[in-house]
Coordinates of C-alpha atoms in Angstrom, one line a residue:
X21 CA -19.1 23.4 13.7
X22 CA -18.5 26.7 15.5
X23 CA -20.7 25.9 18.5
X24 CA -18.9 26.3 21.8
X25 CA -19.7 25.5 25.4
X26 CA -18.3 27.9 28.0
X27 CA -18.4 27.5 31.8
X28 CA -17.1 30.2 34.1
X29 CA -17.4 30.6 37.8
X30 CA -19.4 33.6 38.9
X31 CA -17.0 36.3 40.3
X32 CA -19.7 37.4 42.8
X33 CA -19.3 34.5 45.2
X34 CA -17.5 31.2 45.5
X35 CA -19.1 28.5 47.6
X36 CA -17.8 25.4 49.3
X37 CA -19.7 22.3 50.3
X38 CA -20.3 23.4 53.9
X39 CA -21.1 27.0 53.1
X40 CA -24.6 28.4 53.5
X41 CA -26.1 28.8 50.1
X42 CA -28.7 31.4 49.1
X43 CA -31.9 30.2 47.3
X44 CA -30.7 31.6 44.0
X45 CA -27.5 29.5 44.2
X46 CA -27.8 28.2 40.7
X47 CA -28.3 31.7 39.3
X48 CA -24.9 32.6 40.7
X49 CA -23.2 30.4 38.1
X50 CA -23.0 31.4 34.5
X51 CA -23.8 27.9 33.5
X52 CA -23.6 27.6 29.8
X53 CA -25.9 30.5 29.5
X54 CA -25.3 30.4 25.7
X55 CA -24.5 27.6 23.4
X56 CA -23.6 30.0 20.7
X57 CA -22.8 29.9 17.0
X58 CA -20.4 32.8 17.1
X59 CA -16.9 32.3 15.8
X60 CA -14.9 32.1 19.0
X61 CA -11.4 30.7 19.6
X62 CA -11.4 27.7 21.9
X63 CA -8.8 25.7 23.7
X64 CA -10.2 22.1 23.5
X65 CA -10.8 21.7 27.2
X66 CA -7.9 23.9 28.4
X67 CA -8.5 24.4 32.1
X68 CA -5.7 26.8 32.7
X69 CA -6.3 30.3 34.0
X70 CA -7.6 32.8 31.5
X71 CA -5.9 36.1 30.8
X72 CA -8.9 38.0 32.1
X73 CA -8.3 36.6 35.6
X74 CA -11.1 34.0 35.7
X75 CA -10.8 30.9 37.8
X76 CA -8.4 28.3 36.7
X77 CA -11.4 25.9 36.6
X78 CA -12.9 27.8 33.7
X79 CA -12.9 25.9 30.5
X80 CA -14.1 26.2 26.9
X81 CA -14.5 23.5 24.3
X82 CA -16.2 23.0 20.9
X83 CA -19.3 20.8 20.8
X84 CA -17.7 18.9 17.9
X85 CA -14.9 17.7 20.3
X86 CA -17.4 16.3 22.9
X87 CA -17.3 12.5 23.2
X88 CA -19.4 11.7 26.2
X89 CA -20.9 13.0 29.4
X90 CA -20.9 11.1 32.7
X91 CA -23.7 11.8 35.2
X92 CA -23.4 11.1 38.9
X93 CA -25.5 11.7 41.9
X94 CA -24.3 12.1 45.5
X95 CA -26.1 12.5 48.8
X96 CA -28.5 15.4 49.6
X97 CA -29.6 15.8 46.0
X98 CA -26.1 16.9 44.9
X99 CA -25.2 15.9 41.3
X100 CA -22.3 16.5 39.0
X101 CA -21.3 16.1 35.3
X102 CA -18.0 15.2 33.8
X103 CA -17.3 16.0 30.1
X104 CA -15.0 13.8 28.2
X105 CA -13.6 15.0 24.8
X106 CA -12.6 13.0 21.8
X107 CA -9.0 13.0 22.7
X108 CA -9.9 11.4 26.0
X109 CA -9.3 14.6 28.0
X110 CA -11.6 14.7 31.0
X111 CA -12.6 18.2 32.1
X112 CA -13.1 19.2 35.8
X113 CA -16.4 18.0 37.2
X114 CA -19.4 20.5 37.2
X115 CA -21.1 20.2 40.6
X116 CA -24.8 21.0 41.0
X117 CA -25.4 21.4 44.7
X118 CA -29.1 21.7 44.2
X119 CA -29.4 19.1 41.5
X120 CA -31.1 20.2 38.2
X121 CA -28.1 19.1 36.1
X122 CA -30.8 17.9 33.7
X123 CA -31.3 21.6 32.6
X124 CA -27.8 21.6 31.2
X125 CA -28.3 18.3 29.5
X126 CA -31.6 19.6 27.9
X127 CA -29.7 22.7 26.7
X128 CA -27.0 20.6 25.1
X129 CA -29.6 18.3 23.4
X130 CA -30.7 21.2 21.3
X131 CA -27.4 21.0 19.6
X132 CA -26.1 17.4 19.8
X133 CA -27.7 14.0 20.0
X134 CA -27.1 12.2 23.3
X135 CA -27.6 8.5 23.6
X136 CA -27.4 6.4 26.8
X137 CA -24.4 4.0 26.8
X138 CA -25.5 0.4 26.7
X139 CA -22.7 -0.5 29.1
X140 CA -23.2 2.2 31.7
X141 CA -26.5 4.1 32.0
X142 CA -24.7 7.0 33.7
X143 CA -22.8 7.8 30.5
X144 CA -24.3 9.8 27.6
X145 CA -22.6 9.2 24.3
X146 CA -22.5 12.0 21.7
X147 CA -23.7 11.2 18.2
X148 CA -22.6 14.0 16.0
X149 CA -24.1 12.7 12.7
X150 CA -26.7 15.4 12.6
X151 CA -24.0 18.0 12.0
X152 CA -22.1 16.0 9.4
X153 CA -24.0 17.0 6.3
X154 CA -23.7 20.8 6.7
X155 CA -20.1 20.4 7.7
X156 CA -19.5 18.3 4.6
X157 CA -20.8 21.0 2.4
X158 CA -18.7 23.6 4.3
X159 CA -15.6 21.5 3.7
X160 CA -16.3 21.3 -0.1
X161 CA -15.1 24.9 -0.2
X162 CA -12.7 25.0 2.7
X163 CA -9.6 26.0 0.7
X164 CA -8.8 29.1 -1.4
X165 CA -10.8 29.3 -4.7
X166 CA -7.6 29.5 -6.7
X167 CA -6.2 26.3 -5.3
X168 CA -9.4 24.4 -5.8
X169 CA -9.7 25.6 -9.4
X170 CA -6.2 24.5 -10.1
X171 CA -6.9 21.0 -8.7
X172 CA -10.1 20.8 -10.6
X173 CA -8.4 21.7 -13.9
X174 CA -5.7 19.1 -13.2
X175 CA -7.9 16.2 -12.2
X176 CA -11.6 17.1 -12.0
X177 CA -12.7 13.5 -11.3
X178 CA -10.6 12.9 -8.3
X179 CA -11.1 16.3 -6.7
X180 CA -14.9 16.3 -7.2
X181 CA -15.5 12.7 -6.1
X182 CA -13.1 13.0 -3.2
X183 CA -15.0 16.0 -1.8
X184 CA -18.5 14.9 -2.7
X185 CA -17.9 11.6 -1.0
X186 CA -17.9 13.5 2.4
X187 CA -21.5 14.3 1.7
X188 CA -22.6 10.9 0.4
X189 CA -20.8 9.1 3.2
X190 CA -23.0 11.0 5.6
X191 CA -26.1 10.3 3.6
X192 CA -25.6 6.5 3.6
X193 CA -24.6 6.6 7.3
X194 CA -27.6 8.6 8.4
X195 CA -30.1 6.6 6.4
X196 CA -28.7 3.2 7.4
X197 CA -30.0 3.2 10.9
X198 CA -27.8 1.7 13.6
X199 CA -30.7 1.5 16.0
X200 CA -32.5 -1.9 15.7
X201 CA -35.8 -0.3 16.6
X202 CA -35.6 2.1 13.7
X203 CA -36.5 0.9 10.2
X204 CA -34.3 1.7 7.2
X205 CA -35.6 4.7 5.4
X206 CA -36.8 4.2 1.9
X207 CA -34.9 5.5 -1.2
X208 CA -37.7 8.0 -1.9
X209 CA -37.2 9.7 1.4
X210 CA -33.4 9.8 0.8
X211 CA -34.0 11.4 -2.6
X212 CA -36.4 14.0 -1.0
X213 CA -33.8 14.7 1.7
X214 CA -31.1 15.4 -0.9
X215 CA -33.3 17.6 -3.1
X216 CA -34.2 19.7 0.0
X217 CA -30.6 19.8 1.2
X218 CA -29.1 20.8 -2.2
X219 CA -31.3 23.3 -4.1
X220 CA -31.4 22.7 -7.8
X221 CA -30.2 19.1 -7.5
X222 CA -32.6 16.7 -9.1
X223 CA -32.3 13.1 -7.9
X224 CA -34.8 10.3 -8.9
X225 CA -36.2 7.9 -6.5
X226 CA -34.9 4.7 -8.1
X227 CA -32.0 4.4 -5.7
X228 CA -29.5 6.6 -4.1
X229 CA -26.6 4.6 -5.4
X230 CA -27.1 6.4 -8.8
X231 CA -25.9 9.6 -7.1
X232 CA -22.3 9.3 -8.1
X233 CA -23.3 8.6 -11.7
X234 CA -24.6 12.1 -12.1
X235 CA -21.3 13.8 -11.0
X236 CA -18.3 13.7 -13.3
X237 CA -18.8 10.0 -14.1
X238 CA -16.3 9.0 -16.8
X239 CA -17.6 6.7 -19.5
X240 CA -15.0 3.9 -19.8
X241 CA -16.9 2.2 -22.6
X242 CA -17.5 -1.5 -23.0
X243 CA -14.9 -4.0 -21.8
X244 CA -13.3 -5.6 -24.8
X245 CA -13.3 -9.4 -25.3
X246 CA -10.1 -11.0 -24.3
X247 CA -8.7 -14.4 -25.1
X248 CA -5.7 -16.3 -23.8
X249 CA -3.2 -18.5 -25.5
X250 CA -1.5 -21.8 -24.7
X251 CA 1.4 -21.7 -22.2
X252 CA 4.9 -21.0 -23.6
X253 CA 6.6 -24.3 -24.3
X254 CA 10.2 -25.3 -23.9
X255 CA 10.6 -25.3 -27.7
X256 CA 9.3 -21.8 -28.1
X257 CA 11.6 -20.6 -25.3
X258 CA 14.6 -22.2 -26.9
X259 CA 13.9 -20.6 -30.2
X260 CA 14.2 -17.2 -28.6
X261 CA 17.8 -17.8 -27.4
X262 CA 20.9 -17.2 -29.3
X263 CA 24.0 -19.5 -29.3
X264 CA 25.3 -17.9 -26.1
X265 CA 22.1 -18.3 -24.3
X266 CA 20.8 -14.7 -24.5
X267 CA 17.1 -14.0 -24.8
X268 CA 16.6 -12.6 -28.3
X269 CA 13.2 -10.9 -28.0
X270 CA 12.4 -10.1 -24.3
X271 CA 9.2 -8.1 -25.1
X272 CA 7.8 -11.0 -27.1
X273 CA 8.6 -13.6 -24.4
X274 CA 7.1 -11.4 -21.6
X275 CA 4.0 -10.8 -23.7
X276 CA 3.7 -14.6 -24.5
X277 CA 4.0 -15.4 -20.8
X278 CA 1.4 -12.8 -19.9
X279 CA -1.1 -14.2 -22.4
X280 CA -0.6 -17.9 -21.6
X281 CA 1.8 -18.5 -18.7
X282 CA 4.5 -21.2 -18.8
X283 CA 4.6 -24.9 -19.2
X284 CA 5.7 -26.4 -15.8
X285 CA 9.0 -27.8 -17.1
X286 CA 10.1 -24.3 -18.2
X287 CA 9.3 -22.5 -14.9
X288 CA 12.5 -23.5 -13.1
X289 CA 14.5 -21.5 -15.7
X290 CA 12.1 -18.8 -16.7
X291 CA 11.1 -17.7 -13.2
X292 CA 14.7 -16.7 -12.5
X293 CA 14.4 -14.2 -15.3
X294 CA 11.0 -13.0 -14.3
X295 CA 12.0 -12.4 -10.7
X296 CA 15.2 -10.6 -11.6
X297 CA 17.6 -13.3 -10.3
X298 CA 19.0 -13.7 -13.9
X299 CA 19.4 -10.5 -16.1
X300 CA 17.4 -10.9 -19.3
X301 CA 20.5 -10.0 -21.4
X302 CA 22.9 -12.4 -19.7
X303 CA 24.6 -15.3 -21.4
X304 CA 24.6 -18.9 -20.2
X305 CA 28.2 -18.5 -19.0
X306 CA 27.4 -15.3 -17.1
X307 CA 24.5 -17.0 -15.4
X308 CA 26.6 -19.9 -14.3
X309 CA 29.2 -17.5 -12.8
X310 CA 26.4 -15.6 -11.0
X311 CA 25.0 -18.8 -9.5
X312 CA 28.4 -19.8 -8.2
X313 CA 28.9 -16.4 -6.5
X314 CA 25.4 -16.5 -5.1
X315 CA 25.9 -20.0 -3.8
X316 CA 28.9 -18.9 -1.8
X317 CA 27.1 -15.9 -0.5
X318 CA 24.1 -17.9 0.6
X319 CA 26.0 -20.5 2.6
X320 CA 28.0 -17.8 4.3
X321 CA 24.8 -16.3 5.6
X322 CA 23.3 -19.6 6.4
X323 CA 26.4 -20.4 8.5
X324 CA 25.8 -17.2 10.6
X325 CA 22.6 -18.6 12.2
X326 CA 23.7 -22.2 12.1
X327 CA 26.8 -21.4 14.2
X328 CA 24.9 -19.5 16.9
X329 CA 25.1 -21.4 20.1
X330 CA 22.3 -22.0 22.5
X331 CA 23.9 -19.6 25.0
X332 CA 24.2 -16.9 22.4
X333 CA 20.6 -17.3 21.3
X334 CA 19.5 -16.9 24.9
X335 CA 20.9 -13.4 24.7
X336 CA 19.4 -12.6 21.3
X337 CA 15.6 -12.3 21.7
X338 CA 14.9 -11.2 18.1
X339 CA 16.6 -14.3 16.6
X340 CA 14.8 -16.5 19.1
X341 CA 11.4 -14.9 18.1
X342 CA 12.2 -15.3 14.4
X343 CA 13.1 -18.9 14.8
X344 CA 10.0 -19.7 16.9
X345 CA 7.6 -18.1 14.4
X346 CA 9.3 -19.7 11.4
X347 CA 9.1 -23.2 13.0
X348 CA 5.4 -22.7 13.7
X349 CA 4.5 -21.4 10.2
X350 CA 6.7 -23.9 8.3
X351 CA 4.9 -26.8 10.1
X352 CA 1.5 -25.4 8.8
X353 CA 2.4 -24.3 5.2
X354 CA 1.0 -26.2 2.3
X355 CA 1.1 -29.5 4.1
X356 CA -1.4 -31.0 1.6
X357 CA 1.1 -30.5 -1.2
X358 CA 3.2 -33.6 -1.8
X359 CA 6.3 -31.5 -1.7
X360 CA 5.7 -30.6 1.9
X361 CA 3.5 -33.4 3.3
X362 CA 4.5 -35.9 6.0
X363 CA 6.8 -35.8 9.0
X364 CA 10.5 -34.8 8.6
X365 CA 9.9 -33.8 5.0
X366 CA 13.0 -32.5 3.3
X367 CA 10.9 -29.7 1.7
X368 CA 10.0 -28.4 5.2
X369 CA 13.6 -28.4 6.2
X370 CA 14.6 -26.3 3.2
X371 CA 11.6 -24.0 3.8
X372 CA 12.8 -23.5 7.4
X373 CA 16.5 -23.0 6.4
X374 CA 15.7 -20.5 3.7
X375 CA 13.5 -18.4 5.9
X376 CA 16.1 -18.4 8.7
X377 CA 18.8 -17.4 6.2
X378 CA 16.6 -14.5 5.0
X379 CA 16.6 -13.2 8.5
X380 CA 20.4 -12.9 8.2
X381 CA 20.0 -11.3 4.8
X382 CA 17.5 -8.7 6.1
X383 CA 17.6 -8.8 9.9
X384 CA 15.6 -5.5 10.3
X385 CA 12.6 -7.2 8.7
X386 CA 13.4 -10.7 9.7
X387 CA 10.4 -13.0 9.5
X388 CA 6.8 -11.9 9.4
X389 CA 3.8 -14.2 9.2
X390 CA 2.8 -14.7 5.6
X391 CA 6.3 -14.8 4.1
X392 CA 6.3 -18.6 4.2
X393 CA 3.3 -18.5 1.8
X394 CA 5.4 -16.5 -0.7
X395 CA 8.4 -18.8 -0.5
X396 CA 6.5 -22.1 -0.7
X397 CA 5.6 -22.0 -4.5
X398 CA 9.1 -20.6 -5.3
X399 CA 10.8 -23.5 -3.6
X400 CA 8.4 -26.0 -5.1
X401 CA 9.4 -24.8 -8.6
X402 CA 13.1 -24.4 -8.0
X403 CA 13.7 -27.6 -6.1
X404 CA 17.0 -26.0 -5.1
X405 CA 17.8 -24.2 -1.9
X406 CA 20.1 -21.5 -3.3
X407 CA 18.1 -20.7 -6.4
X408 CA 14.9 -20.6 -4.3
X409 CA 16.5 -18.2 -1.8
X410 CA 17.6 -15.7 -4.3
X411 CA 14.3 -15.8 -6.2
X412 CA 12.6 -15.3 -2.9
X413 CA 14.9 -12.3 -2.1
X414 CA 13.8 -10.7 -5.5
X415 CA 10.2 -11.4 -4.7
X416 CA 10.5 -9.9 -1.3
X417 CA 12.1 -6.8 -2.8
X418 CA 8.7 -6.2 -4.5
X419 CA 6.6 -7.2 -1.4
X420 CA 8.8 -5.7 1.3
X421 CA 6.5 -2.8 2.2
X422 CA 3.6 -5.2 2.8
X423 CA 5.5 -6.7 5.8
X424 CA 7.0 -3.6 7.4
X425 CA 5.7 -2.6 10.8
X426 CA 3.9 0.5 9.6
X427 CA 2.3 -1.4 6.8
X428 CA 2.5 1.6 4.6
X429 CA 2.5 -0.6 1.5
X430 CA -0.8 -2.2 2.5
X431 CA -2.4 1.2 3.3
X432 CA -1.4 2.7 -0.1
X433 CA -2.6 -0.3 -2.0
X434 CA -6.0 -0.3 -0.3
X435 CA -6.4 3.4 -1.2
X436 CA -5.3 2.8 -4.8
X437 CA -7.7 -0.1 -5.1
X438 CA -10.5 2.1 -3.9
X439 CA -9.6 4.7 -6.5
X440 CA -9.7 2.1 -9.3
X441 CA -12.9 0.5 -8.1
X442 CA -14.7 3.9 -7.8
X443 CA -13.8 4.7 -11.4
X444 CA -15.0 1.3 -12.6
X445 CA -18.2 1.2 -10.5
X446 CA -19.0 4.1 -8.3
X447 CA -22.4 2.7 -7.4
X448 CA -20.8 -0.5 -6.0
X449 CA -18.2 1.6 -4.1
X450 CA -21.0 3.6 -2.5
X451 CA -22.8 0.5 -1.5
X452 CA -19.7 -0.9 0.2
X453 CA -19.3 2.4 2.0
X454 CA -22.9 2.3 3.2
X455 CA -22.1 -1.1 4.7
X456 CA -18.9 0.1 6.5
X457 CA -16.8 -1.8 3.9
X458 CA -15.5 1.2 1.9
X459 CA -11.9 0.7 3.0
X460 CA -11.9 -2.7 1.3
X461 CA -10.2 -4.4 4.3
X462 CA -11.7 -7.7 3.2
X463 CA -9.1 -7.5 0.4
X464 CA -6.3 -7.4 2.9
X465 CA -5.2 -11.0 2.5
X466 CA -5.4 -10.8 -1.3
X467 CA -2.8 -8.0 -1.3
X468 CA -0.6 -9.1 1.5
X469 CA 0.3 -12.5 0.0
X470 CA -0.7 -11.9 -3.6
X471 CA -3.8 -14.2 -3.6
X472 CA -1.9 -17.2 -2.3
X473 CA -4.9 -18.4 -0.2
X474 CA -7.5 -17.6 -2.9
X475 CA -6.4 -19.9 -5.7
X476 CA -5.3 -23.5 -5.9
X477 CA -1.5 -24.2 -5.7
X478 CA -1.2 -24.8 -9.5
X479 CA -3.3 -21.7 -10.3
X480 CA -1.1 -19.5 -8.1
X481 CA 1.9 -20.6 -10.1
X482 CA 0.1 -19.4 -13.3
X483 CA -1.1 -16.2 -11.7
X484 CA 2.2 -15.1 -10.2
X485 CA 4.2 -15.7 -13.4
X486 CA 1.7 -13.6 -15.3
X487 CA 2.0 -10.8 -12.8
X488 CA 5.8 -11.0 -12.8
X489 CA 5.9 -10.0 -16.5
X490 CA 4.9 -6.4 -15.4
X491 CA 2.3 -6.4 -18.1
X492 CA 0.1 -4.8 -19.3
X493 CA 0.5 -2.0 -16.7
X494 CA 1.8 -1.2 -13.3
X495 CA -0.1 -2.6 -10.3
X496 CA -1.9 -5.2 -12.4
X497 CA -2.7 -7.1 -9.2
X498 CA -5.0 -4.3 -8.2
X499 CA -7.0 -4.9 -11.4
X500 CA -7.2 -8.5 -10.5
X501 CA -8.8 -7.4 -7.3
X502 CA -11.2 -5.3 -9.3
X503 CA -12.0 -8.2 -11.6
X504 CA -12.9 -10.4 -8.6
X505 CA -15.0 -7.8 -6.9
X506 CA -16.8 -6.9 -10.1
X507 CA -17.7 -10.6 -10.6
X508 CA -19.2 -10.7 -7.1
X509 CA -20.9 -7.3 -7.1
X510 CA -24.3 -8.5 -8.2
X511 CA -24.7 -11.1 -5.5
X512 CA -23.4 -8.8 -2.8
X513 CA -25.8 -6.0 -3.8
X514 CA -28.8 -8.1 -4.8
X515 CA -28.7 -10.0 -1.4
X516 CA -28.1 -6.7 0.5
X517 CA -25.0 -8.1 2.3
X518 CA -23.9 -6.1 5.3
X519 CA -20.4 -5.8 6.7
X520 CA -20.3 -9.4 8.2
X521 CA -21.9 -11.0 5.2
X522 CA -19.5 -9.2 2.7
X523 CA -16.5 -10.4 4.8
X524 CA -17.8 -14.0 5.0
X525 CA -18.6 -14.1 1.3
X526 CA -15.2 -12.9 0.2
X527 CA -13.5 -15.3 2.5
X528 CA -15.5 -18.2 1.1
X529 CA -14.4 -17.4 -2.4
X530 CA -11.1 -19.1 -1.5
X531 CA -10.3 -22.0 -4.0
X532 CA -13.5 -21.2 -6.0
X533 CA -12.1 -18.5 -8.4
X534 CA -11.4 -19.4 -12.0
X535 CA -7.9 -18.0 -12.6
X536 CA -8.2 -17.9 -16.4
X537 CA -11.5 -16.0 -16.2
X538 CA -10.1 -13.5 -13.7
X539 CA -7.0 -12.9 -15.8
X540 CA -9.1 -12.3 -18.9
X541 CA -11.4 -9.9 -17.0
X542 CA -8.5 -8.0 -15.4
X543 CA -6.8 -7.6 -18.8
X544 CA -10.1 -6.4 -20.3
X545 CA -10.3 -3.7 -17.5
X546 CA -6.7 -2.6 -18.2
X547 CA -7.6 -2.2 -21.9
X548 CA -10.8 -0.4 -21.1
X549 CA -8.7 2.1 -19.1
X550 CA -6.0 2.4 -21.8
X551 CA -8.7 3.2 -24.3
X552 CA -10.2 6.0 -22.1
X553 CA -9.2 9.4 -23.4
X554 CA -10.2 11.1 -20.1
X555 CA -8.5 8.8 -17.7
X556 CA -8.1 10.7 -14.3
X557 CA -4.5 11.5 -13.5
X558 CA -4.6 9.6 -10.2
X559 CA -5.6 6.4 -12.0
X560 CA -2.9 7.0 -14.7
X561 CA -0.3 7.3 -12.0
X562 CA -1.5 4.1 -10.2
X563 CA -1.3 2.1 -13.4
X564 CA 1.8 3.8 -14.7
X565 CA 0.1 4.9 -17.9
X566 CA 0.7 8.0 -20.0
X567 CA -2.1 10.6 -20.1
X568 CA -2.7 9.9 -23.8
X569 CA -4.3 6.6 -24.4
X570 CA -3.0 3.9 -26.7
X571 CA -5.3 1.2 -28.1
X572 CA -3.6 -2.2 -27.8
X573 CA -4.3 -5.3 -29.7
X574 CA -5.8 -7.8 -27.3
X575 CA -3.6 -10.7 -28.5
X576 CA -0.2 -9.1 -29.4
X577 CA -0.1 -6.2 -27.0
X578 CA 0.9 -3.9 -29.9
X579 CA -0.8 -0.7 -30.9
X580 CA -2.2 -0.2 -34.4
X581 CA 1.2 0.9 -35.7
X582 CA 2.7 -2.4 -34.6
X583 CA 4.9 -0.9 -31.8
X584 CA 5.0 -2.7 -28.5
X585 CA 3.4 -0.8 -25.6
X586 CA 5.9 0.7 -23.1
X587 CA 5.9 -1.2 -19.8
X588 CA 7.1 0.1 -16.5
X589 CA 10.5 -1.2 -15.4
X590 CA 9.3 -1.8 -11.8
X591 CA 6.2 -3.8 -10.8
X592 CA 5.4 -1.5 -7.9
X593 CA 6.4 2.1 -8.4
X594 CA 6.0 4.2 -5.3
X595 CA 2.9 6.4 -5.6
X596 CA 2.5 9.6 -3.7
X597 CA -0.9 8.9 -2.2
X598 CA -2.5 10.0 1.1
X599 CA -2.6 7.2 3.6
X600 CA -5.7 5.9 5.5
X601 CA -6.8 8.4 8.1
X602 CA -4.7 8.1 11.2
X603 CA -7.9 8.0 13.3
X604 CA -7.9 4.2 14.0
X605 CA -6.5 3.2 10.6
X606 CA -3.6 1.2 12.1
X607 CA -6.0 -0.6 14.5
X608 CA -8.5 -1.2 11.7
X609 CA -5.8 -2.7 9.4
X610 CA -4.5 -4.8 12.2
X611 CA -8.0 -5.9 13.1
X612 CA -8.7 -7.0 9.5
X613 CA -5.4 -8.9 9.3
X614 CA -6.5 -10.8 12.3
X615 CA -10.0 -11.4 10.9
X616 CA -8.6 -12.8 7.7
X617 CA -6.2 -15.1 9.5
X618 CA -2.9 -15.8 7.7
X619 CA -2.4 -19.0 9.6
X620 CA -1.1 -21.4 6.9
X621 CA -3.6 -24.0 5.9

């Protein structure tokens, strides 16, 4: 990591193209006479004049910053090299008037791997993987001992696994050959490699995926059996209301909905409570007054875009763009559902008008592709423009970060999902990383529109109302992702799926997932974590759990004393979590969003 390349022009003589050159011309240049391992400050390709008076064309850079080398030949045997660094800085060309630039290349090849570019044979690409392992071990201890010890005491699992992953990521990358002519190295060779690299570390030859299991692996215990109940009926709902229309036992109602969902006739009323449009402690009269005020407010906003003339819209590009995108998406959203099928369908008109009005409500966000997917089931259940709008507003309050330009919400959720999955099954996580799938971008669509494209329309109504109860923990939707991935793990690993196969397999799960099975499995995972006495702090924060575990009853949600478990007041509390590395993360997220197209079916 401390290797540097230094080029300085000889102070003895300076030559031009037409000058007579002595036979020892090459010797007059201090041409990378050393590729040293001394600690030396460098300027990442800074070609400015040095303090010691050397030529302004002198430069110095670290080998770790080198991206590629371009080789060129000119007439009379004259050749030159151009170094390109990772930040796309190109250094001044090095001219070899007598050729022999290969000597410099051979010198560099002792320290970096150079591969010929398949697109341009003149370009040598730097493959720095051979330095990754030693650098990873250096970085394990790259901060003061006191700070590292404090972090280890606070959360040993996260600190150790986070740092050790630097090593294992290299191991999987280096042993999974990218060269088609090179065969994959056997597990026994990988184990031997690790035992040589890390003195005292004993790793068997039955598979490198067991590596994580030997390092601070937390035993979560067996997943408990979980059963679900019948949906909450209209009669059961009515019994939990007093004479003025207040809900008597909110915790019981939420728990009942979580365990069984709602009968369809009850959804129109209950969803308004679950989404926060109606306060749980409100009376029937208070709700009627609220609806009246919200109706007036809605139509005032609707009038704003309805009254914009064509001339005005010509001068408002954002409104024009919002309208154009909404019209395209509305015409492709859930058209197989009877509520939206056919031409000039009233449901499509309402879908369009609500989305346009939302642009007036939140003009900064406006409309982003995927939002029609979130509104469609809400409008289908409400069958009322105003109620559907305000329920959609409440839902978007939860989902807002998913659709913001920086997509910070998506990045955070993908990191949180990776943290949960690594705790559940570090071996599977390591396998995904070995197949360039460790960032879980194939889950992008699941998170962006809350599984809308993965389940049937009726199943998504059940799934969403269960999630809206905010039970049994915060970010329950991430546990649903874990449940689906855990169900597919065996096939993915047994068939040795690579990046493309994993993406294809996950996409093809659409409409094939059993919603009741996944809800049971996700609940079992949540209970498994609640029962864990050594749950890492990072996981506790993601799920909104206290450090001390409470054992819940699988059917009632009560602990052994009979007290209801405390539930977070917000579905998605902001978690202070590092974002995906800036090096290409935005592009990668965008690329995956395009791969998993959100074009409405």
